[in-house]
Structures are given as structure tokens and as C-alpha cells.
Short mmCIF file of C-alpha atoms and ligand atoms in Angstrom, two decimals:
data_model
loop_
_atom_site.label_atom_id
_atom_site.label_comp_id
_atom_site.label_asym_id
_atom_site.label_seq_id
_atom_site.Cartn_x
_atom_site.Cartn_y
_atom_site.Cartn_z
CA MET A 24 0.00 0.00 0.00
CA PHE A 25 1.34 3.48 -0.95
CA GLU A 26 1.54 6.14 1.70
CA GLU A 27 2.74 9.73 1.19
CA THR A 28 5.03 10.81 -1.66
CA LEU A 29 8.50 10.97 -0.18
CA TYR A 30 10.35 12.36 -3.13
CA GLN A 31 9.57 13.33 -6.69
CA GLY A 32 12.65 13.07 -8.89
CA LYS A 33 12.96 13.95 -12.58
CA ALA A 34 11.88 10.49 -13.76
CA LYS A 35 10.89 8.52 -10.66
CA THR A 36 8.58 9.06 -7.69
CA LEU A 37 9.26 7.49 -4.30
CA TYR A 38 6.44 6.57 -1.94
CA GLY A 39 6.52 5.40 1.65
CA THR A 40 4.80 2.13 2.57
CA SER A 41 3.25 0.78 5.75
CA ASP A 42 6.67 -0.81 6.43
CA PRO A 43 9.22 1.89 7.38
CA ASP A 44 12.01 -0.28 5.96
CA GLU A 45 10.46 -0.39 2.47
CA LEU A 46 9.67 2.15 -0.22
CA VAL A 47 8.15 1.87 -3.66
CA VAL A 48 9.69 3.57 -6.66
CA VAL A 49 7.43 4.36 -9.60
CA PHE A 50 9.29 4.76 -12.89
CA ARG A 51 7.49 7.50 -14.83
CA ASP A 52 7.55 8.12 -18.59
CA ASP A 53 9.41 11.43 -18.14
CA ILE A 54 12.80 11.76 -19.78
CA THR A 55 15.03 14.74 -19.07
CA ALA A 56 18.50 16.00 -19.90
CA PHE A 57 20.73 18.95 -19.03
CA ASN A 58 19.46 19.24 -15.46
CA GLY A 59 15.83 19.17 -16.57
CA GLU A 60 16.16 21.83 -19.29
CA LYS A 61 15.12 19.27 -21.90
CA HIS A 62 12.03 17.29 -20.92
CA ASP A 63 9.60 14.96 -22.67
CA ILE A 64 7.10 12.28 -21.77
CA LEU A 65 7.56 9.16 -23.88
CA LYS A 66 5.24 6.16 -23.76
CA ASP A 67 6.82 3.05 -22.23
CA LYS A 68 9.98 4.83 -21.13
CA GLY A 69 9.23 4.09 -17.45
CA ARG A 70 8.62 0.41 -18.20
CA PHE A 71 11.90 0.14 -20.09
CA ASN A 72 13.92 1.60 -17.27
CA ALA A 73 12.09 -0.37 -14.59
CA ALA A 74 12.57 -3.65 -16.45
CA ALA A 75 16.24 -2.99 -17.19
CA SER A 76 16.92 -1.81 -13.66
CA ALA A 77 15.24 -4.85 -12.08
CA PHE A 78 17.20 -7.15 -14.36
CA PHE A 79 20.57 -5.54 -13.52
CA MET A 80 19.85 -5.38 -9.79
CA GLU A 81 19.07 -9.12 -9.86
CA LEU A 82 22.16 -9.82 -11.93
CA LEU A 83 24.28 -8.01 -9.32
CA ALA A 84 22.57 -9.85 -6.46
CA SER A 85 23.50 -13.13 -8.18
CA HIS A 86 27.12 -11.92 -7.91
CA THR A 87 26.67 -11.15 -4.17
CA ILE A 88 26.40 -7.36 -4.61
CA ALA A 89 23.73 -6.15 -2.17
CA THR A 90 21.22 -3.67 -3.60
CA HIS A 91 17.99 -2.00 -2.49
CA PHE A 92 15.91 -4.10 -4.91
CA ILE A 93 13.25 -6.37 -3.36
CA ARG A 94 10.82 -7.09 -6.22
CA MET A 95 8.66 -5.57 -8.93
CA ASP A 96 5.06 -4.95 -7.77
CA ASP A 97 3.99 -4.21 -11.36
CA THR A 98 5.74 -3.20 -14.57
CA ILE A 99 6.67 0.30 -13.36
CA THR A 100 6.60 -0.15 -9.59
CA MET A 101 9.68 -1.41 -7.78
CA ARG A 102 9.68 -2.29 -4.10
CA VAL A 103 13.00 -1.39 -2.50
CA ARG A 104 14.73 -1.23 0.86
CA HIS A 105 14.52 2.24 2.42
CA LEU A 106 18.09 3.50 2.21
CA ALA A 107 19.42 6.75 3.64
CA MET A 108 20.82 7.96 0.34
CA ILE A 109 24.37 9.32 0.14
CA PRO A 110 24.22 12.46 -2.06
CA LEU A 111 26.92 11.36 -4.50
CA GLU A 112 26.84 10.23 -8.15
CA VAL A 113 29.59 7.66 -8.53
CA ILE A 114 30.61 7.35 -12.17
CA ILE A 115 32.98 4.77 -13.58
CA ARG A 116 34.43 5.32 -17.03
CA ASN A 117 35.90 2.64 -19.29
CA ARG A 118 36.26 4.95 -22.28
CA ALA A 119 36.31 8.73 -22.47
CA ALA A 120 32.96 10.31 -23.37
CA GLY A 121 30.54 12.98 -22.19
CA SER A 122 31.78 15.38 -19.53
CA MET A 123 35.21 13.65 -19.47
CA VAL A 124 35.83 14.77 -23.04
CA LYS A 125 34.38 18.25 -22.46
CA ARG A 126 36.51 18.90 -19.38
CA TYR A 127 39.81 17.15 -20.04
CA PRO A 128 42.25 16.73 -22.93
CA VAL A 129 41.20 13.25 -24.00
CA ALA A 130 39.65 12.12 -27.29
CA GLU A 131 36.19 10.52 -27.25
CA GLY A 132 36.46 6.73 -27.21
CA THR A 133 39.95 6.60 -25.64
CA VAL A 134 40.19 3.44 -23.54
CA LEU A 135 40.75 4.24 -19.86
CA ASP A 136 42.66 1.33 -18.36
CA PRO A 137 42.26 1.00 -15.44
CA PRO A 138 38.77 2.54 -15.52
CA ILE A 139 38.49 5.98 -13.92
CA ILE A 140 36.03 6.70 -11.12
CA THR A 141 34.75 10.28 -10.85
CA ILE A 142 32.29 11.40 -8.18
CA ASP A 143 29.84 14.31 -8.39
CA TYR A 144 27.88 15.88 -5.55
CA LYS A 145 24.18 15.32 -6.25
CA ASP A 146 22.81 18.84 -6.12
CA ASP A 147 20.92 20.26 -9.11
CA ALA A 148 21.09 23.83 -7.78
CA ARG A 149 24.89 23.64 -7.73
CA GLY A 150 25.08 21.81 -11.08
CA ASP A 151 26.31 18.51 -9.54
CA PRO A 152 29.91 19.71 -8.88
CA MET A 153 32.71 17.18 -9.17
CA MET A 154 34.12 16.10 -5.79
CA ASN A 155 37.45 14.71 -4.73
CA ASP A 156 38.33 12.31 -1.92
CA GLU A 157 39.39 15.11 0.44
CA ILE A 158 36.16 17.05 -0.04
CA ILE A 159 34.01 13.91 0.38
CA CYS A 160 35.74 12.91 3.62
CA GLY A 161 36.45 16.46 4.83
CA LEU A 162 32.76 17.39 4.63
CA GLY A 163 31.86 14.16 6.44
CA ILE A 164 29.84 12.72 3.56
CA LEU A 165 31.75 9.43 3.83
CA THR A 166 34.54 8.07 6.00
CA PRO A 167 37.71 7.08 4.12
CA ALA A 168 36.79 3.41 4.67
CA GLU A 169 33.28 3.93 3.29
CA LEU A 170 34.69 5.76 0.26
CA GLU A 171 37.05 2.88 -0.43
CA GLU A 172 34.19 0.38 -0.01
CA ILE A 173 32.04 2.30 -2.51
CA LYS A 174 34.88 2.51 -5.03
CA GLU A 175 35.58 -1.21 -4.67
CA LYS A 176 31.87 -2.07 -5.14
CA THR A 177 31.75 0.22 -8.17
CA ARG A 178 34.74 -1.55 -9.75
CA ARG A 179 33.16 -4.97 -9.10
CA ILE A 180 29.85 -3.86 -10.60
CA ASN A 181 31.73 -2.49 -13.61
CA THR A 182 33.43 -5.83 -14.22
CA ILE A 183 30.12 -7.72 -14.00
CA LEU A 184 28.31 -5.32 -16.34
CA CYS A 185 31.21 -5.05 -18.84
CA ASP A 186 31.31 -8.86 -19.09
CA PHE A 187 27.54 -8.99 -19.52
CA PHE A 188 27.43 -6.43 -22.35
CA ALA A 189 30.54 -7.79 -24.07
CA GLY A 190 28.57 -11.01 -24.65
CA TYR A 191 26.21 -9.00 -26.87
CA GLY A 192 28.82 -6.97 -28.78
CA ILE A 193 28.10 -3.87 -26.70
CA ALA A 194 30.73 -1.69 -25.01
CA LEU A 195 29.89 -0.22 -21.60
CA ILE A 196 31.46 3.23 -21.91
CA ASP A 197 30.51 4.60 -18.49
CA PHE A 198 27.68 4.58 -15.95
CA LYS A 199 26.48 6.28 -12.79
CA LEU A 200 25.63 4.63 -9.47
CA GLU A 201 24.12 5.91 -6.24
CA PHE A 202 24.53 4.27 -2.85
CA GLY A 203 22.79 4.53 0.51
CA ARG A 204 23.04 3.30 4.09
CA TYR A 205 20.76 0.56 5.37
CA LYS A 206 21.07 -1.08 8.81
CA GLY A 207 24.83 -0.52 9.02
CA GLU A 208 25.57 -1.55 5.43
CA ILE A 209 26.15 0.40 2.24
CA LEU A 210 23.83 -0.83 -0.52
CA LEU A 211 23.44 0.11 -4.16
CA GLY A 212 20.30 2.20 -4.70
CA ASP A 213 18.62 4.25 -7.43
CA GLU A 214 18.59 2.56 -10.85
CA ILE A 215 20.80 0.95 -13.44
CA SER A 216 19.25 1.62 -16.82
CA MET A 217 19.84 3.08 -20.26
CA ASP A 218 19.31 6.50 -18.64
CA SER A 219 22.36 6.11 -16.44
CA MET A 220 24.75 4.21 -18.73
CA ARG A 221 26.55 4.94 -21.98
CA LEU A 222 26.47 1.93 -24.28
CA TRP A 223 27.96 1.74 -27.77
CA ASP A 224 27.62 -0.96 -30.35
CA GLU A 225 31.14 -2.40 -30.34
CA LYS A 226 31.43 -2.39 -34.15
CA THR A 227 29.49 0.69 -35.30
CA ARG A 228 29.82 2.88 -32.14
CA GLU A 229 26.08 3.56 -32.45
CA SER A 230 24.70 4.92 -29.13
CA LEU A 231 22.25 2.56 -27.39
CA ASP A 232 21.39 4.82 -24.45
CA LYS A 233 20.07 8.23 -23.42
CA ASP A 234 22.71 10.07 -25.48
CA VAL A 235 20.28 9.50 -28.40
CA TYR A 236 17.89 11.83 -26.55
CA ARG A 237 20.50 14.22 -25.15
CA GLU A 238 22.09 14.74 -28.56
CA ASN A 239 18.92 14.51 -30.72
CA LYS A 240 20.36 11.51 -32.56
CA GLY A 241 17.00 9.83 -33.26
CA ASP A 242 14.06 8.10 -31.59
CA VAL A 243 15.22 7.14 -28.10
CA ILE A 244 12.33 4.71 -27.52
CA LYS A 245 13.32 2.87 -30.70
CA THR A 246 16.88 2.77 -29.37
CA TYR A 247 15.72 1.32 -26.04
CA HIS A 248 13.75 -1.34 -27.97
CA THR A 249 16.83 -2.17 -30.03
CA LEU A 250 18.93 -2.53 -26.91
CA LEU A 251 16.40 -4.63 -24.98
CA SER A 252 15.76 -6.87 -28.00
CA ARG A 253 19.50 -7.59 -28.07
CA ILE A 254 20.12 -8.20 -24.38
CA LEU A 255 16.69 -9.16 -22.97
CA PRO A 256 14.48 -10.27 -25.90
CA GLU A 257 11.97 -11.96 -23.56
CA ILE A 258 11.34 -8.63 -21.83
CA ASP A 259 11.28 -6.62 -25.07
CA GLU A 260 8.54 -8.91 -26.43
CA GLU A 261 6.23 -7.75 -23.62
CA PHE A 262 6.17 -4.23 -25.17
CA ASP A 263 3.82 -3.25 -28.05
P1 LIG B 313 28.84 12.49 -17.82
O1 LIG B 313 29.60 12.90 -16.60
O2 LIG B 313 29.75 12.16 -18.95
O3 LIG B 313 27.76 13.48 -18.20
O4 LIG B 313 28.05 11.16 -17.44
C1 LIG B 313 28.75 9.96 -17.18
C2 LIG B 313 27.77 8.81 -17.04
O5 LIG B 313 26.98 8.98 -15.89
C3 LIG B 313 26.78 8.67 -18.21
O6 LIG B 313 26.57 7.30 -18.44
C4 LIG B 313 25.51 9.32 -17.71
O7 LIG B 313 24.37 8.71 -18.24
C5 LIG B 313 25.61 9.09 -16.20
N1 LIG B 313 25.09 10.24 -15.45
C6 LIG B 313 25.76 11.32 -15.03
N2 LIG B 313 24.95 12.18 -14.36
C7 LIG B 313 23.74 11.61 -14.37
C8 LIG B 313 22.46 12.01 -13.83
O8 LIG B 313 22.29 13.06 -13.21
N3 LIG B 313 21.42 11.13 -14.05
C9 LIG B 313 21.57 9.96 -14.74
N4 LIG B 313 20.50 9.15 -14.91
N5 LIG B 313 22.76 9.56 -15.22
C10 LIG B 313 23.83 10.37 -15.07
#
């Protein structure tokens, strides 16, 4: 049973439940870019992200990575553990793209080996400024041990997801994770979907993610269908 709205994000709404340890996340059809400056509502977008996110959370659980995911209540409604979210966006980059290329002297597509972790402070009003270890620990957002734990988890998740996508001829360029505290543990929260990853076809470099929307490269819903039909055909068949 839903109780009050706890938080309305740009593409998801969080509701409390009768159990204080559980929340439900409703994946809406909103899609946004550039801190909400670009916004559209696209049919099925919420279902795509919910289905992908549930699949990846379960994949990680099968590799002993603890996440907030409990189960899907329906196609857009995910029941999750109620984390105290840590206001950081943890990004791991296998190849240079996006803000990496805009900010630093590196050509798009350059392989970053070992992968580079960058961390932004999650704060729209401040434009999600990039952090460093000293700021994160100095401001008391994480202890040094927690920061190391989050980085280690992020690297493990990256290895699992890179291996998964490589099996389908897809390169995982980079992705963003968010973590939270739950009963003394740090768990993965938020979502893992085509909205929070950059994916390129290994051969053609075609974008298979939200960059299609950000950069007006075509029909993003068609792109999400193409991706799901490659990696999760049984889920893609459920869509019209
Ligand atoms: P960049 O820093 O290059 O803009 O983004 C790096 C990666 O993190 C990309 O895969 C991008 O989708 C993801 N990312 C960065 N910031 C956000 C955000 O605010 N929301 C979402 N969903 N993903 C983000």
C-alpha cells in the first residue's frame, strides 16, 4: 500500500509504505537531460527503465552485490529497501565520453585502463559539482573506509556489467551509481538503466542509451527497444 510521496525526482517518484524499511519507486515516462532543461514524456519509457533496472539489480545480487531491490510490484513499480541515500553520483568510465571529453584533454572513445572513477555531488542547484576524496571525507559525507568500499563495489559492478554487455557486442562506456546506508551496510540504490549508462555498439559505435535523446540523434524509444531486443528479448517482447 502506498503512503505519502516521499520524493519526486525527474523520472521517478518514491512513496513510503506501511513498512518503514520499504519504499516503492514508480518509474514514470518522463525523460530529461541537461538538469531538466530538456524534458519529454515518452510512452513506455518508465517500463523500459524499470525492467532494465530490475534485471541488472538481480544480476548483481547473483554476484553477491547487495542492492535496495526487493521485487517488482507491477511493470513500473519497484519495491525497495529504504536507504538513507548518500548524495553522490559515482561514475565509472571505461572509455572517455561525455563530460570527461568536455573537461579534459582526452579524445572521445579513448580506452581508460584502469577505468576511472569520478564522483559528483548530487545537487541540481549547484550543477552537480565534481568532488574529490578530500572534499568527500572532509565534509563528512563518507569516512575514508566507506569511500574505499564504494569505489571497490563500483569496480566490481563495472566488471560484471562489462562482461555482460561484451557477450552482446556492446561496449559499456561509463555509468552512474548511487549508494545509501541501510542497517549498518552500504547498498546500491537508485537505478541501473539506459538512462544512467553509456552503451555503444562495439562495431558501429552507435549509441544505445540516453545520449540519443540528449544529442537529438533519433528516436530514443526505438533505441531502447533495439537494446532490450539484443540483451533481454523476452522482456522486449512484452512491449507493443
Ligand atoms: P557524464 O559525466 O559524462 O555526463 O556522465 C557519465 C555517465 O553517468 C553517463 O553514463 C551518464 O548517463 C551518467 N550520469 C551522469 N549524471 C547523471 C544524472 O544526473 N542522471 C543519470 N540518470 N545519469 C547520469
